[in-house]
Short mmCIF file of C-alpha atoms and ligand atoms in Angstrom, two decimals:
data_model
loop_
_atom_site.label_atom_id
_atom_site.label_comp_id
_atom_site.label_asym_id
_atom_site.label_seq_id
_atom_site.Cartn_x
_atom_site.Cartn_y
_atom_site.Cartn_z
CA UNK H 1 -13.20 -31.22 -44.37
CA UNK H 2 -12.51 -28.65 -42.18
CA UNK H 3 -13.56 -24.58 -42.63
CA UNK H 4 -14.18 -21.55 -41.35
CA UNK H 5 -17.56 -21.05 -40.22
CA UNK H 6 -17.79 -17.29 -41.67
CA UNK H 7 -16.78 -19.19 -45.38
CA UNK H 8 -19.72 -21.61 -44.91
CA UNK H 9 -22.14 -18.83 -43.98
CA UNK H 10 -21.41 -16.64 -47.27
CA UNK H 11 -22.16 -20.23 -48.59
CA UNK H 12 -25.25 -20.59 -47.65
CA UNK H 13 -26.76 -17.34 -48.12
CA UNK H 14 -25.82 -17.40 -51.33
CA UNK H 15 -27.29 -20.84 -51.95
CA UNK H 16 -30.27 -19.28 -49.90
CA UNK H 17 -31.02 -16.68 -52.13
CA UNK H 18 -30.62 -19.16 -54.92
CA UNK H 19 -27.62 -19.06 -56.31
CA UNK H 20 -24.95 -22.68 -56.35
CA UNK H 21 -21.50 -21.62 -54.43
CA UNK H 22 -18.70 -23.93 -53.42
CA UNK H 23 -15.48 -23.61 -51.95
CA UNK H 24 -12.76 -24.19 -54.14
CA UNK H 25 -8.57 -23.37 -54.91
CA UNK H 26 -6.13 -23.64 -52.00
CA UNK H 27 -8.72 -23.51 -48.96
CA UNK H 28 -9.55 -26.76 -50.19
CA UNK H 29 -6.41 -28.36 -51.47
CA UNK H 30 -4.86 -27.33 -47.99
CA UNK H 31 -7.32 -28.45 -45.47
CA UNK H 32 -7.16 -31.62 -47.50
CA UNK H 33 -3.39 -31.85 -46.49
CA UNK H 34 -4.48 -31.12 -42.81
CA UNK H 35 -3.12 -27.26 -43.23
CA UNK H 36 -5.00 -24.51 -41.86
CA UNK H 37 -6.05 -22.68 -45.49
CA UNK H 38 -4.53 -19.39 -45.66
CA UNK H 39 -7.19 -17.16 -47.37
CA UNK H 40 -10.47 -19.04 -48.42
CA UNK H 41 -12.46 -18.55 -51.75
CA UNK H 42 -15.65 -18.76 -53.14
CA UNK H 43 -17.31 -19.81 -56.80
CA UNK H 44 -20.53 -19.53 -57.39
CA UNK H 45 -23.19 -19.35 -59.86
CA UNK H 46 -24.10 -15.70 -58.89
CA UNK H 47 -22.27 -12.51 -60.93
CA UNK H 48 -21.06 -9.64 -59.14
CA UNK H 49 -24.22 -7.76 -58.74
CA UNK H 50 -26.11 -10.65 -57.19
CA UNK H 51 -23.27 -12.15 -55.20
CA UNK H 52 -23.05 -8.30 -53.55
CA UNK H 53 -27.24 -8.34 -53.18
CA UNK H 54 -27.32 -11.82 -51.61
CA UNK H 55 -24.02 -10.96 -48.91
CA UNK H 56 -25.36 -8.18 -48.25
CA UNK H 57 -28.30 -8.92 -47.09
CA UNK H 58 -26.99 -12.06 -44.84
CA UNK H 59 -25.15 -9.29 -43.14
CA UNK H 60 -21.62 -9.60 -44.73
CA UNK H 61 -19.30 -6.19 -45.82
CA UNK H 62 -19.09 -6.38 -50.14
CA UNK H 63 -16.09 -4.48 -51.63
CA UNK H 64 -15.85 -4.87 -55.29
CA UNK H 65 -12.15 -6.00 -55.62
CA UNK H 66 -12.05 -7.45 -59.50
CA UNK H 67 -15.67 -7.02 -60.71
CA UNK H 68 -14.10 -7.38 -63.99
CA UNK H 69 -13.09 -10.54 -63.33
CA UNK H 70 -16.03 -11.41 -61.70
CA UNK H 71 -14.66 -11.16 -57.98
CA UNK H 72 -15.86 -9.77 -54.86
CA UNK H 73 -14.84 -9.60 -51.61
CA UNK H 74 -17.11 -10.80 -49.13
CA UNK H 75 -16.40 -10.05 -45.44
CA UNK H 76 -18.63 -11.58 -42.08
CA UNK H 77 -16.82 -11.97 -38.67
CA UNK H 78 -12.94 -10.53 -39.52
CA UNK H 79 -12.87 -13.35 -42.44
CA UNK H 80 -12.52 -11.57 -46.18
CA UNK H 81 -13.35 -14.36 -48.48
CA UNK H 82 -13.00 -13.79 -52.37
CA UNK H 83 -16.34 -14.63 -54.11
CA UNK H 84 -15.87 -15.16 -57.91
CA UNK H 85 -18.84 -15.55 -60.10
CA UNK H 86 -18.48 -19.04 -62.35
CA UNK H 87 -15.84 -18.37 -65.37
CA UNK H 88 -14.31 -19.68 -68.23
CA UNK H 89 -11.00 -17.53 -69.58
CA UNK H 90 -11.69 -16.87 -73.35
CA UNK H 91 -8.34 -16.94 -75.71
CA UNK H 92 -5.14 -15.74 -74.26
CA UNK H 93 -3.12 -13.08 -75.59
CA UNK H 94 0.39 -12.32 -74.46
CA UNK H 95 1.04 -15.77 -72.29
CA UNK H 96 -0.97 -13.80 -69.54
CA UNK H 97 -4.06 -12.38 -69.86
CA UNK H 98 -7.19 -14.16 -71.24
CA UNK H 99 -8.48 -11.42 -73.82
CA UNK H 100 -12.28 -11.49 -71.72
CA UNK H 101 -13.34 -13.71 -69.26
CA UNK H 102 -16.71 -15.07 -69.76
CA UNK H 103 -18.86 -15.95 -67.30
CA UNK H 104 -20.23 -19.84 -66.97
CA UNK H 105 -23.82 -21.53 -65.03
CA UNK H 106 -21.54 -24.57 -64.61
CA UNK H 107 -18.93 -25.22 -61.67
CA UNK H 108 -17.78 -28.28 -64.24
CA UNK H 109 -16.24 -25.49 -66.60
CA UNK H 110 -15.02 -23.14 -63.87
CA UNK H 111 -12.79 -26.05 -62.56
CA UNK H 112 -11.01 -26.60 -65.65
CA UNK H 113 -9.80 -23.22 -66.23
CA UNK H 114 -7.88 -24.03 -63.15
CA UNK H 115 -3.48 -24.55 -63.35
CA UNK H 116 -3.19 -27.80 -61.18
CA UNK H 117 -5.24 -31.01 -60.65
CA UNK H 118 -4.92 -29.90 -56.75
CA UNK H 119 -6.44 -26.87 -57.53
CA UNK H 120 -9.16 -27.54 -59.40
CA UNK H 121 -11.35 -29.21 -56.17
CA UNK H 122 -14.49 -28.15 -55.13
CA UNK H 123 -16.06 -28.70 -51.70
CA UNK H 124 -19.47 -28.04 -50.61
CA UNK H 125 -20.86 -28.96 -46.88
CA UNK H 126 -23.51 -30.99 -48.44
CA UNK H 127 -22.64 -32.11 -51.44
CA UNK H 128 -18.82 -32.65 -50.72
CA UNK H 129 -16.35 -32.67 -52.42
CA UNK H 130 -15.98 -32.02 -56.56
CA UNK H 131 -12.69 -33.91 -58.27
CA UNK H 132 -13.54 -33.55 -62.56
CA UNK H 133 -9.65 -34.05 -63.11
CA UNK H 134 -8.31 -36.64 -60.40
CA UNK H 135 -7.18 -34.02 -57.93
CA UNK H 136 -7.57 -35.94 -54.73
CA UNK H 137 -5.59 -38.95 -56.02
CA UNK H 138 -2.28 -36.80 -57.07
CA UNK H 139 -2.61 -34.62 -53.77
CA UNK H 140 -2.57 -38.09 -52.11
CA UNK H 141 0.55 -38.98 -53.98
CA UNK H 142 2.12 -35.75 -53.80
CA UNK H 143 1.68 -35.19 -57.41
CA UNK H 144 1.39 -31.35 -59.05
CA UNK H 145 -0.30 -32.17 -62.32
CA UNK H 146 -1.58 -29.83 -64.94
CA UNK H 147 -5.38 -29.61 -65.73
CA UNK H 148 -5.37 -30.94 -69.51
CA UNK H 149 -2.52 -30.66 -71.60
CA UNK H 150 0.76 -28.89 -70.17
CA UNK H 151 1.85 -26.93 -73.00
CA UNK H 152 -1.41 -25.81 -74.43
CA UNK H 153 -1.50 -24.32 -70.50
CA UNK H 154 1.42 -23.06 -69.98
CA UNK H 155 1.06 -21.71 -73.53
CA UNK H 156 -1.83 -19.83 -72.73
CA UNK H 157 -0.61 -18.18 -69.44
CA UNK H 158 3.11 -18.50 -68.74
CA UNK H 159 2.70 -17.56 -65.07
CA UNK H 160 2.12 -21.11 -64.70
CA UNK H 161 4.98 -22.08 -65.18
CA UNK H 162 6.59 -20.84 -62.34
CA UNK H 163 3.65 -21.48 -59.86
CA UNK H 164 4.38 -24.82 -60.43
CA UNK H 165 7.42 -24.56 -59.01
CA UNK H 166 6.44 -22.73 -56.20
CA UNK H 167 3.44 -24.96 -55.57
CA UNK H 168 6.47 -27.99 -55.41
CA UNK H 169 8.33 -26.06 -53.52
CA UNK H 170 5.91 -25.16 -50.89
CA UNK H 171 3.79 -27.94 -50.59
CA UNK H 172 6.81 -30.40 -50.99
CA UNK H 173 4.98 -32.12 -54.03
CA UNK H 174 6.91 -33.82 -57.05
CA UNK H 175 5.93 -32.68 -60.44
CA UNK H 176 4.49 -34.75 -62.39
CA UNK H 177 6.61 -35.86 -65.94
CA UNK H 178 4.66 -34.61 -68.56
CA UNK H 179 3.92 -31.09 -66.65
CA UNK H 180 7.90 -30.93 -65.78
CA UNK H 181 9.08 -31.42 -69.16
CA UNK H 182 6.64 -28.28 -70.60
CA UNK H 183 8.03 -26.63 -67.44
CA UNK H 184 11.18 -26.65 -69.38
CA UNK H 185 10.16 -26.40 -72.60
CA UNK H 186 7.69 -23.04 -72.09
CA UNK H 187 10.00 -21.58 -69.71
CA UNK H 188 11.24 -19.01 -71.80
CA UNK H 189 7.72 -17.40 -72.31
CA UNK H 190 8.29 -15.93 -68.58
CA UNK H 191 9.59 -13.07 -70.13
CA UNK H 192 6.79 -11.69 -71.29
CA UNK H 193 5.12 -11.75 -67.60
CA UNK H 194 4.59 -8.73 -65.83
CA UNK H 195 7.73 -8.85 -63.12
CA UNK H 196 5.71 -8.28 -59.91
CA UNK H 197 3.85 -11.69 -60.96
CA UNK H 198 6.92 -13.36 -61.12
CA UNK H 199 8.34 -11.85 -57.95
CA UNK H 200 5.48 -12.56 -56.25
CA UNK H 201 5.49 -16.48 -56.76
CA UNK H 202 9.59 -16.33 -56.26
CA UNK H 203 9.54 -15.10 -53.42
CA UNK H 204 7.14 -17.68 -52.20
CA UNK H 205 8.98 -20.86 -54.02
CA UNK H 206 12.17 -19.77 -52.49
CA UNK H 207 10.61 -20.22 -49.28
CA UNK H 208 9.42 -23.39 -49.44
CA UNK H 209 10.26 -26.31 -47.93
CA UNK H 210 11.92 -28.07 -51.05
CA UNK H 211 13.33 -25.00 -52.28
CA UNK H 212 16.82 -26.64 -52.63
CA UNK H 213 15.50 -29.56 -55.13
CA UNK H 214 12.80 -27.85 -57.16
CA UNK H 215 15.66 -24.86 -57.68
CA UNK H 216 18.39 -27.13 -58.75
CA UNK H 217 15.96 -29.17 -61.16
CA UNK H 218 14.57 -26.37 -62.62
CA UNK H 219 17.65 -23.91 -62.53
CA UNK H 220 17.15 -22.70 -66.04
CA UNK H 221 13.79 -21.69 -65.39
CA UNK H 222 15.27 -19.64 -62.49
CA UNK H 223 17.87 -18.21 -64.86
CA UNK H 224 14.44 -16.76 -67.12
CA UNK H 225 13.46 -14.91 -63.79
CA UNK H 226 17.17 -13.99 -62.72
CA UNK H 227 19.46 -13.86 -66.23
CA UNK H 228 22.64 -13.46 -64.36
CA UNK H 229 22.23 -16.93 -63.36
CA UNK H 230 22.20 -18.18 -66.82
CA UNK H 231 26.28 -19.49 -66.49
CA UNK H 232 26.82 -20.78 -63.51
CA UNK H 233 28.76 -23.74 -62.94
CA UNK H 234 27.49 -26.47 -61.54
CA UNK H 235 29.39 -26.39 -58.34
CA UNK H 236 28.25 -23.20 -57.67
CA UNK H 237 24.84 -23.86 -58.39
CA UNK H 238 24.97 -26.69 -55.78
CA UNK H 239 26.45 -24.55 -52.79
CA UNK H 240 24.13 -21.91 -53.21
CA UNK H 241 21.19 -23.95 -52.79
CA UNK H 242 22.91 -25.42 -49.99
CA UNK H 243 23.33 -22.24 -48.46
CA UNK H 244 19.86 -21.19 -49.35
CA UNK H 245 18.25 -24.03 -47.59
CA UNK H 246 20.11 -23.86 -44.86
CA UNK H 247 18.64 -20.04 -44.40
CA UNK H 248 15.26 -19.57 -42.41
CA UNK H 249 12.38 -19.42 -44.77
CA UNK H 250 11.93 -15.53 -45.08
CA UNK H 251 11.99 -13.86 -48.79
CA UNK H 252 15.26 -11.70 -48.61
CA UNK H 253 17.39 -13.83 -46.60
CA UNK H 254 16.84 -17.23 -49.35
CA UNK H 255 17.41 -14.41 -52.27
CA UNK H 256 20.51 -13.14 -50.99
CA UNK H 257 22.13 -16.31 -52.12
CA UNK H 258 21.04 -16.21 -55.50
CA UNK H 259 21.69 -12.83 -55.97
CA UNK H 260 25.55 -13.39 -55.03
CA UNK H 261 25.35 -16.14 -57.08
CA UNK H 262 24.40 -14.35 -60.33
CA UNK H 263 26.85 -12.59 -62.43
CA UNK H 264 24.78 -9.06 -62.68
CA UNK H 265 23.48 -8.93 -59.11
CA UNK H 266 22.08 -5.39 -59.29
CA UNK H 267 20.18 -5.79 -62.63
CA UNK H 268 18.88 -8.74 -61.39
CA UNK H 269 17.65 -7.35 -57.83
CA UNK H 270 16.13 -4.69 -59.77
CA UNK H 271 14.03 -6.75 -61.96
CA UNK H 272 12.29 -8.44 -58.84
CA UNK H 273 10.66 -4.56 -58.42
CA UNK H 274 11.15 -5.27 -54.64
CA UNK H 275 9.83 -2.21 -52.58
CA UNK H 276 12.72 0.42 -51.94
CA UNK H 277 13.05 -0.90 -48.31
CA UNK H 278 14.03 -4.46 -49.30
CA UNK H 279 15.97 -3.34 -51.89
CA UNK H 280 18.06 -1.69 -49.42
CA UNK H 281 17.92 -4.65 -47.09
CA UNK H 282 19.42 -6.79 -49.72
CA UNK H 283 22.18 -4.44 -50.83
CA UNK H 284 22.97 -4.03 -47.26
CA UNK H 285 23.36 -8.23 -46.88
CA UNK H 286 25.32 -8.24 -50.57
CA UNK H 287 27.62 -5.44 -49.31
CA UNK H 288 28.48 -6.80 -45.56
CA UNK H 289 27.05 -10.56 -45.88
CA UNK H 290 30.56 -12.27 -45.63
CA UNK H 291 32.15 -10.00 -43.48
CA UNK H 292 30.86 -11.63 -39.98
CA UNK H 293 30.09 -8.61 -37.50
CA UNK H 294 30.80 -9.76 -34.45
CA UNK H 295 32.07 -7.52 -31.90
CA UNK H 296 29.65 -5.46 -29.45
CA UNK H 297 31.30 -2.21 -31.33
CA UNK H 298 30.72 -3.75 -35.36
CA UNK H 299 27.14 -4.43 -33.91
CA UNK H 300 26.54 -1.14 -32.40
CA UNK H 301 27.70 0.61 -35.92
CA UNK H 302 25.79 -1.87 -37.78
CA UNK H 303 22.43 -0.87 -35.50
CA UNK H 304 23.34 2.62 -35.54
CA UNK H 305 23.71 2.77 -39.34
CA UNK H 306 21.20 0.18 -40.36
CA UNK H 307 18.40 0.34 -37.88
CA UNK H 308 17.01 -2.56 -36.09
CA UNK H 309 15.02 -4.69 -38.46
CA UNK H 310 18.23 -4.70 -41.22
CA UNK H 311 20.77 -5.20 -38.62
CA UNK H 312 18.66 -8.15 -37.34
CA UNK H 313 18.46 -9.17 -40.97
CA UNK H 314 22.49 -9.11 -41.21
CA UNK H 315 22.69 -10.86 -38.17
CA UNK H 316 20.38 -13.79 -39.17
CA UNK H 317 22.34 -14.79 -42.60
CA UNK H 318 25.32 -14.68 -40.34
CA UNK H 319 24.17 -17.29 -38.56
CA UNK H 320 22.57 -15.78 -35.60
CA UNK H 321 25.76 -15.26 -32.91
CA UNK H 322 25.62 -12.15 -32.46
CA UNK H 323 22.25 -11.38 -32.03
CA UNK H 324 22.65 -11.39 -28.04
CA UNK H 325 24.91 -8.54 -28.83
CA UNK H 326 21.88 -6.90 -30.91
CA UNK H 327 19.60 -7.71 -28.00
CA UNK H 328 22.01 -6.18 -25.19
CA UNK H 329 22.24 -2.50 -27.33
CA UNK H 330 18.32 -2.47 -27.48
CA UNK H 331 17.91 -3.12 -23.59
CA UNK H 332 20.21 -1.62 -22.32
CA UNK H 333 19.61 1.61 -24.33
CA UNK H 334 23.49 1.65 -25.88
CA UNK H 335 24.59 4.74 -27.68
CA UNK H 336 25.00 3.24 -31.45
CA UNK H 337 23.87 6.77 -33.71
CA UNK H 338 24.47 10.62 -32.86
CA UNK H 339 20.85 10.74 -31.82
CA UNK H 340 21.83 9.12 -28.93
CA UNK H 341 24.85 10.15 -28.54
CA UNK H 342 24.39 12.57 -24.86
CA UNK H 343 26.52 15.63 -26.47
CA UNK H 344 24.72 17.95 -29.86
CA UNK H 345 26.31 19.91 -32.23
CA UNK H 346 24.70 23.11 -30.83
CA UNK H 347 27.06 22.60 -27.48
CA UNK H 348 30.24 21.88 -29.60
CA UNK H 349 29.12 25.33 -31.51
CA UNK H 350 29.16 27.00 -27.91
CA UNK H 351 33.04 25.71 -27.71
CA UNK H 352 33.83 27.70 -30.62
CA UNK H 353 33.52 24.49 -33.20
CA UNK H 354 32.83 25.97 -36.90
CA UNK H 355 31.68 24.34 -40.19
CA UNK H 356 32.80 20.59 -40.89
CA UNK H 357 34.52 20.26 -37.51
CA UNK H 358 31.50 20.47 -35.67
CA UNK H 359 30.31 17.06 -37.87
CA UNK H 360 34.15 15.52 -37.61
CA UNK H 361 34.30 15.89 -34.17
CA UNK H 362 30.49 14.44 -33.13
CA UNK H 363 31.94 10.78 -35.42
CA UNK H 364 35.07 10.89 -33.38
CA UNK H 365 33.13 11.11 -30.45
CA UNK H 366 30.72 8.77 -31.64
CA UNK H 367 33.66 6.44 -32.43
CA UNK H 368 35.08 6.44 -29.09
CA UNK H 369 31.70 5.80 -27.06
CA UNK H 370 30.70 2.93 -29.51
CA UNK H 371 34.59 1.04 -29.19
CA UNK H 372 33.87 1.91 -25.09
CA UNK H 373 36.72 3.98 -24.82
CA UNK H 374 34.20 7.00 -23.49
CA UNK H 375 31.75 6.77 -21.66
CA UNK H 376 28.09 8.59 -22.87
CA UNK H 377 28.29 11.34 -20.80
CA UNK H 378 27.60 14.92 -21.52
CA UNK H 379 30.50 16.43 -18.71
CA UNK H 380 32.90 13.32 -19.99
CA UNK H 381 32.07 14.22 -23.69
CA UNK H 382 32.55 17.70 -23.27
CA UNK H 383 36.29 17.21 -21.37
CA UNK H 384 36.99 14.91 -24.57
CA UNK H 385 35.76 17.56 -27.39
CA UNK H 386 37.68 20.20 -25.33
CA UNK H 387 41.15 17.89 -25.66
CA UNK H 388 40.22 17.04 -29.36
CA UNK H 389 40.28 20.79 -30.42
CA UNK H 390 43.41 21.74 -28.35
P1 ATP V 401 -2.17 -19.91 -51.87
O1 ATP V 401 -2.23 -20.88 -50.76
O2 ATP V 401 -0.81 -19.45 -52.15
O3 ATP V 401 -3.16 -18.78 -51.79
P2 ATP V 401 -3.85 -20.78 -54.02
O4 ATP V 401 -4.00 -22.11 -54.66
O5 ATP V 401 -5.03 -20.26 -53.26
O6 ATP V 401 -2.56 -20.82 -53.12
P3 ATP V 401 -4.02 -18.42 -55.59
O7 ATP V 401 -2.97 -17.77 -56.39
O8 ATP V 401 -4.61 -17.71 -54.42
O9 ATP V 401 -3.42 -19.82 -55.15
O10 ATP V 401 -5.19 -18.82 -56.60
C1 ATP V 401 -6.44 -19.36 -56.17
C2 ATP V 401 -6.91 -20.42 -57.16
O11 ATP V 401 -7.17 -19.81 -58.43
C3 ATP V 401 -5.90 -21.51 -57.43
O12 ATP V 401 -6.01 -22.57 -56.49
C4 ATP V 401 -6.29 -21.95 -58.83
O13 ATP V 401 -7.40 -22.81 -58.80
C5 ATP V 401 -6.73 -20.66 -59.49
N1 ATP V 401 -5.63 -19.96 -60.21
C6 ATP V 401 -4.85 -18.97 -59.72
N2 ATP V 401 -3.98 -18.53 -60.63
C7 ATP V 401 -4.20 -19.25 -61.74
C8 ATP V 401 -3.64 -19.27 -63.05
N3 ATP V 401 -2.64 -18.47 -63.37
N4 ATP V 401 -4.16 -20.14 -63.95
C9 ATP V 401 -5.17 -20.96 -63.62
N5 ATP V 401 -5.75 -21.01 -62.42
C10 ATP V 401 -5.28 -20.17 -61.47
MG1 MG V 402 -5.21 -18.30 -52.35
#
């Protein structure tokens, strides 16, 4: 198996100053796939304290990012890896968090805390690699399997339930029959997850690349996250997806079609506690999404209004013609906002202007350079403000 070289050094100084550490979670399951791992992370024997002691001292940066949870993060060369000390959750309360977590000497009962038999592997350099629950054969078939029994898991913490959809969605697995049919059953205990939780792994499932499937299979466990989508017809259900897939993979774009979908849009956007930015991004694509912009004018409003990154955004879910036109305004430097426009209020003040007319006539002016019908020129602009107050 393939990893990082920084990874396998916090490995072995913590195995040099005594303490058993493997690699385990996604680093493992992906580089298994032949994907380069996104983050990598550490278990080991060692608590907090020691881990820090032991990094430390083989050179490596120690922030403590969870202690409580037994986590540190470990950084040597650029690469932040997460080192967790060896846990077991004790009893869940609420669906979500375990009331303590205690911590373990054995890597055996660290792995079966774990959601999914793909998850649960352990690799070491030496040693290689750790499968207590059958991992390696269902990542071979493309099987996402619960550790132990479904229902008792998703029981415990209900985020689960949705991170198996996003872990089908993503790594193109099919869920297993037994875990699928608690996915259904236990949906309904999403509601008592914190909502950045769930946004976090929605955002991610609706990415993936069997977004499209996983959705329309598991549609009412959407409809927990997103109630508005509780009624919709079937039809519907099926051209949205279509639609969705058929977006590029990136978070707002593949929610815009769900959100259109679902009868209460706005409550629904709200509860995925998106940051104020992307908020406005999607009301911006809700509000103008089916209206194509596709003149050099509609674009130049739609820059001037929007700004680059949401106009782009627009753009994109329109299918991408008239980006060109987005490209041109940016090169070429084309007046789209009054900032840019090459006459200020202060010089239609000097003409004798008062009050809202100053304001009214800068948009008509704006107006006419934007359809071309002026060009951006202060002595041209100034002849036309002259005419317009006449
Ligand atoms: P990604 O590639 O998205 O980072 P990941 O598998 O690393 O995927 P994380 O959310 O980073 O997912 O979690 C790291 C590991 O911790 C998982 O592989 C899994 O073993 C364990 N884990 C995370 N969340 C849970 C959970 N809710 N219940 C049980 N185990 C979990
Ligand atoms: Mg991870």
């Amino acid at each position: 198996m393939e990893a990082a070289q920084e990874a396998l050094y916090m490995l072995s100084a913590l195995e040099q100053a005594g303490y058993e550490a493997y690699l385990v979670g996604g680093c493992v399951r992906d580089a298994l796939l032949g994907q380069p791992p996104k983050d990598y992370d550490i278990a080991t024997q060692a608590r907090p304290p020691q881990a820090t002691e032991a990094l430390e001292a083989a050179g490596c940066r120690v922030h403590p990012t969870g202690i409580a949870h037994g986590t540190v993060t470990a950084v040597y060369r650029g690469l932040a890896v997460e080192v967790t000390a060896y846990r077991r959750d004790g009893e869940y309360l609420d669906h979500r968090h375990p009331s303590q977590v205690r911590f373990v000497s054995q890597l055996q009962e660290d792995l079966l805390r774990r959601d999914f038999t793909c998850n649960a592997l352990a690799f070491h350099p030496d040693r290689g690699l750790v499968d207590l629950v059958g991992g390696l054969p269902d990542l071979r078939a493309g099987l996402l399997r619960c550790v132990g029994d479904p229902m008792a898991r998703f029981e415990e913490d209900a985020l689960r339930v949705l991170r198996a959809l996003r872990f089908a969605s993503v790594l193109g697995f099919a869920i297993e029959a037994e875990t699928a049919a608690a996915v259904h059953q236990r949906a309904a205990l999403l509601q008592s997850v914190a909502r950045e939780r769930i946004s976090a792994e929605l955002l991610k499932l609706v990415c993936g690349k069997r977004a499209e499937p996983v959705l329309g299979a598991f549609w009412d466990v959407l409809a927990v996250c997103l109630p508005g989508l509780a009624e919709t017809p079937d039809a519907q259900k099926a051209a949205c997806l279509e639609r969705l897939s058929s977006l590029p993979p990136d978070p707002l774009l593949r929610l815009y079609p769900l959100l259109r979908c679902s009868a209460s849009p706005e409550e629904d956007l709200r509860a995925l506690r998106l940051s104020a930015r992307q908020q406005e991004s999607l009301r911006l694509l809700l509000a103008l999404g089916e209206q194509p912009q596709s003149s050099l004018p509609q674009v130049r409003r739609l820059l001037g209004k929007q700004g680059e990154e949401r106009a782009r955004l627009l753009l994109t879910l329109q299918g991408g013609q008239a980006l060109p036109l987005l490209e041109r305004c940016l090169q070429e430097g084309l007046c789209c906002s009054l900032s840019q426009l090459a006459l200020g209020g202060r010089e239609l003040l000097g003409l004798g202007l008062q009050g809202p007319r100053v304001g009214e006539a800068l948009d008509g002016l704006l107006g006419l350079v934007i359809e071309g019908k002026l060009p951006n020129d202060r002595a041209a602009l100034l002849e036309a403000a002259r005419r317009w107050m006449e």
